[in-house]
Short mmCIF file of C-alpha atoms and ligand atoms in Angstrom, two decimals:
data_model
loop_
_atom_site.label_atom_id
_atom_site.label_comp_id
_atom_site.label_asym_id
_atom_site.label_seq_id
_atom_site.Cartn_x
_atom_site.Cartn_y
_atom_site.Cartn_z
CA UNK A 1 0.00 0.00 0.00
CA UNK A 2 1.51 3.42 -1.02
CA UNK A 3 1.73 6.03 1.57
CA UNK A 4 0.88 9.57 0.54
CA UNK A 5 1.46 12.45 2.55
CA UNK A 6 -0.98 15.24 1.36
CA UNK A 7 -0.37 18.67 2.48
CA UNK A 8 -3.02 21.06 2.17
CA UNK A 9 -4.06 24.22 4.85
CA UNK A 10 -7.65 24.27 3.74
CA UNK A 11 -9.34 21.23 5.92
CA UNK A 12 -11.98 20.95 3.50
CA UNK A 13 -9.79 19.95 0.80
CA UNK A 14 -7.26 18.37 2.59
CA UNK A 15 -10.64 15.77 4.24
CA UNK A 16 -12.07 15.25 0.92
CA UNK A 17 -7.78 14.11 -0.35
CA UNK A 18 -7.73 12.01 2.83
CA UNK A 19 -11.34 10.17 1.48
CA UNK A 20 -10.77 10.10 -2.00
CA UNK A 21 -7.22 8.04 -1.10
CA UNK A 22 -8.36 6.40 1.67
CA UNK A 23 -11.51 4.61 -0.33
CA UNK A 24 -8.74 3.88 -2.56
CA UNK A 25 -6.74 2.06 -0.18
CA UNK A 26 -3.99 3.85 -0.23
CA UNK A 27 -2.57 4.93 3.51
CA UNK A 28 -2.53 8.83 3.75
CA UNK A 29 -0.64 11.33 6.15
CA UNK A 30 -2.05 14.43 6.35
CA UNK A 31 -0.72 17.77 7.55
CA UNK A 32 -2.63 21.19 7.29
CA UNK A 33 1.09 23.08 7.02
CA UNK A 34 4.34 22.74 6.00
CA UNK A 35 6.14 22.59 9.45
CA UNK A 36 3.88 19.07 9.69
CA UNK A 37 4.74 18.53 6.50
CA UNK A 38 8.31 18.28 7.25
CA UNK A 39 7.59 16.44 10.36
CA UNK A 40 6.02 13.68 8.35
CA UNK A 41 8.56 13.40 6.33
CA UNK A 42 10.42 11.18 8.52
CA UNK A 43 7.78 8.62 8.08
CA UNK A 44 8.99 8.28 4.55
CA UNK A 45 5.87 9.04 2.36
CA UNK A 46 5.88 7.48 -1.57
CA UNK A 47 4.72 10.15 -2.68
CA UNK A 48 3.67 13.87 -1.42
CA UNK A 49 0.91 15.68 -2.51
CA UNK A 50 2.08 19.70 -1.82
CA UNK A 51 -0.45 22.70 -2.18
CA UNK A 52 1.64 25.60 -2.75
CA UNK A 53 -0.02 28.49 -1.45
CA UNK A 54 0.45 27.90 2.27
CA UNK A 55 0.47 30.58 5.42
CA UNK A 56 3.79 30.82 6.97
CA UNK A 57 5.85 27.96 4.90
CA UNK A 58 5.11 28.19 1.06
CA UNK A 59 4.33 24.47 -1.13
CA UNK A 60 7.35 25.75 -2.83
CA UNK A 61 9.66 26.45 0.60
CA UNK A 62 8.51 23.40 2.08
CA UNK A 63 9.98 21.07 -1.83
CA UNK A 64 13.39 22.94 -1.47
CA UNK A 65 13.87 21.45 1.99
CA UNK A 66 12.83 18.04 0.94
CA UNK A 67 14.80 18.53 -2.22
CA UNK A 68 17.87 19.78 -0.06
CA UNK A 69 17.68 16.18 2.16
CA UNK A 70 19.48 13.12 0.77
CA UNK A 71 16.96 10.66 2.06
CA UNK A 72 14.08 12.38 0.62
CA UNK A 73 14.87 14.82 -2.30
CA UNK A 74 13.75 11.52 -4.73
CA UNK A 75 10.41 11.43 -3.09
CA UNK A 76 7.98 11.96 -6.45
CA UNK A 77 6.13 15.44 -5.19
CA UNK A 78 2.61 16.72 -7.40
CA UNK A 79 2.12 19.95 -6.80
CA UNK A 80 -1.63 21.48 -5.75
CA UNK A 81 -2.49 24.74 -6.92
CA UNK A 82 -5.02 26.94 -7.80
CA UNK A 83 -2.54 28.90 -9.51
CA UNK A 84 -2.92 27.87 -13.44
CA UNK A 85 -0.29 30.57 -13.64
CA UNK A 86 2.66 30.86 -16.15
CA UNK A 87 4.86 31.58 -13.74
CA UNK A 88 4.38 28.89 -11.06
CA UNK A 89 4.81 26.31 -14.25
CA UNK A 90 7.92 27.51 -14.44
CA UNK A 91 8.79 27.42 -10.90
CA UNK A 92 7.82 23.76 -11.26
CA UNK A 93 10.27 23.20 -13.43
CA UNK A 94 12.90 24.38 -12.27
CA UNK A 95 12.46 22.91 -9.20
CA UNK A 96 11.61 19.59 -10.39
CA UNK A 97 7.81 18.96 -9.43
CA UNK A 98 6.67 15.77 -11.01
CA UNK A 99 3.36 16.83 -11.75
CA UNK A 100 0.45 19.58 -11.14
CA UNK A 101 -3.18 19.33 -10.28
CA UNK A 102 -5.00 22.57 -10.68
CA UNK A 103 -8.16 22.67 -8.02
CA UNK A 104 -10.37 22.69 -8.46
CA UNK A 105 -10.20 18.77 -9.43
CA UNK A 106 -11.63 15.99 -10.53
CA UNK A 107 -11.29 12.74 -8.41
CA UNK A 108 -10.74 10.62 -11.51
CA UNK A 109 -7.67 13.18 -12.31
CA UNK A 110 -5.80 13.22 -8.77
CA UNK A 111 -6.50 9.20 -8.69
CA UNK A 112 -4.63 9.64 -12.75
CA UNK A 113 -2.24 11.39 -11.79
CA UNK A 114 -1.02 9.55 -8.64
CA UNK A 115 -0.72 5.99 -9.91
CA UNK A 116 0.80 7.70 -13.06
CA UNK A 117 3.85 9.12 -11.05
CA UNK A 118 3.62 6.33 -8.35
CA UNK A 119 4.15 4.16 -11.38
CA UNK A 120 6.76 5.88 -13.22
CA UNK A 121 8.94 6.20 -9.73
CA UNK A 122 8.61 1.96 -10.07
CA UNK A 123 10.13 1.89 -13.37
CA UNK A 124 13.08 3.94 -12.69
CA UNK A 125 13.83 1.95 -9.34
CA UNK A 126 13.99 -1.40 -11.45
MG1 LIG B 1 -3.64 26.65 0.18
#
């Protein structure tokens, strides 16, 4: 069972995440900022879920420290935004986000997306 750590300051969203992945067996961490985010962390998540625009630590602060750590900067990360912006694309790039989901979603698109990279991350391990 994959473990996804979703990280997401508005509770609404983040409960329906937890639900949505839950149902679909996969085991979820959840944290409502990005000081739990890093927290969590430690527990080794496959994959992280990061909304970007956070109080206090940004989505985007909150990749450059798992980026900056050796035992998690490969950890595949799909970034949450509402942002559909140019510019945030581009900060994606450069900082190496795996892939984006623009909210507000579809269910059938986050569940896409996740096996997608969960997948891919498989393929390069082998
Ligand atoms: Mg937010």
């Amino acid at each position: 069972m994959a473990k996804i750590l979703v990280v997401e300051d508005n509770e609404d969203i983040l409960n329906l995440v937890k639900i949505i992945l839950e149902v679909n067996n996969y085991e979820v961490l959840s944290a409502p900022d990005g000081y739990e985010a890093i927290k969590l962390m430690e527990c080794m998540p496959d994959l992280v879920l990061l909304d970007i625009m956070m109080p206090g630590m940004s989505g985007w602060e909150v990749l450059d420290i798992i980026r900056s750590k050796k035992e998690w900067k490969n950890t595949p990360v799909i970034a949450l935004t509402a942002l559909a912006q140019e510019k945030d694309i581009e900060i994606g790039v450069k900082k190496h986000v795996d892939d984006y989901i623009i909210k507000p979603f579809e269910k059938k698109e986050l569940l896409d997306k996740i096996n997608r990279v969960l997948e891919e991350y498989k393929l390069n391990e082998q």
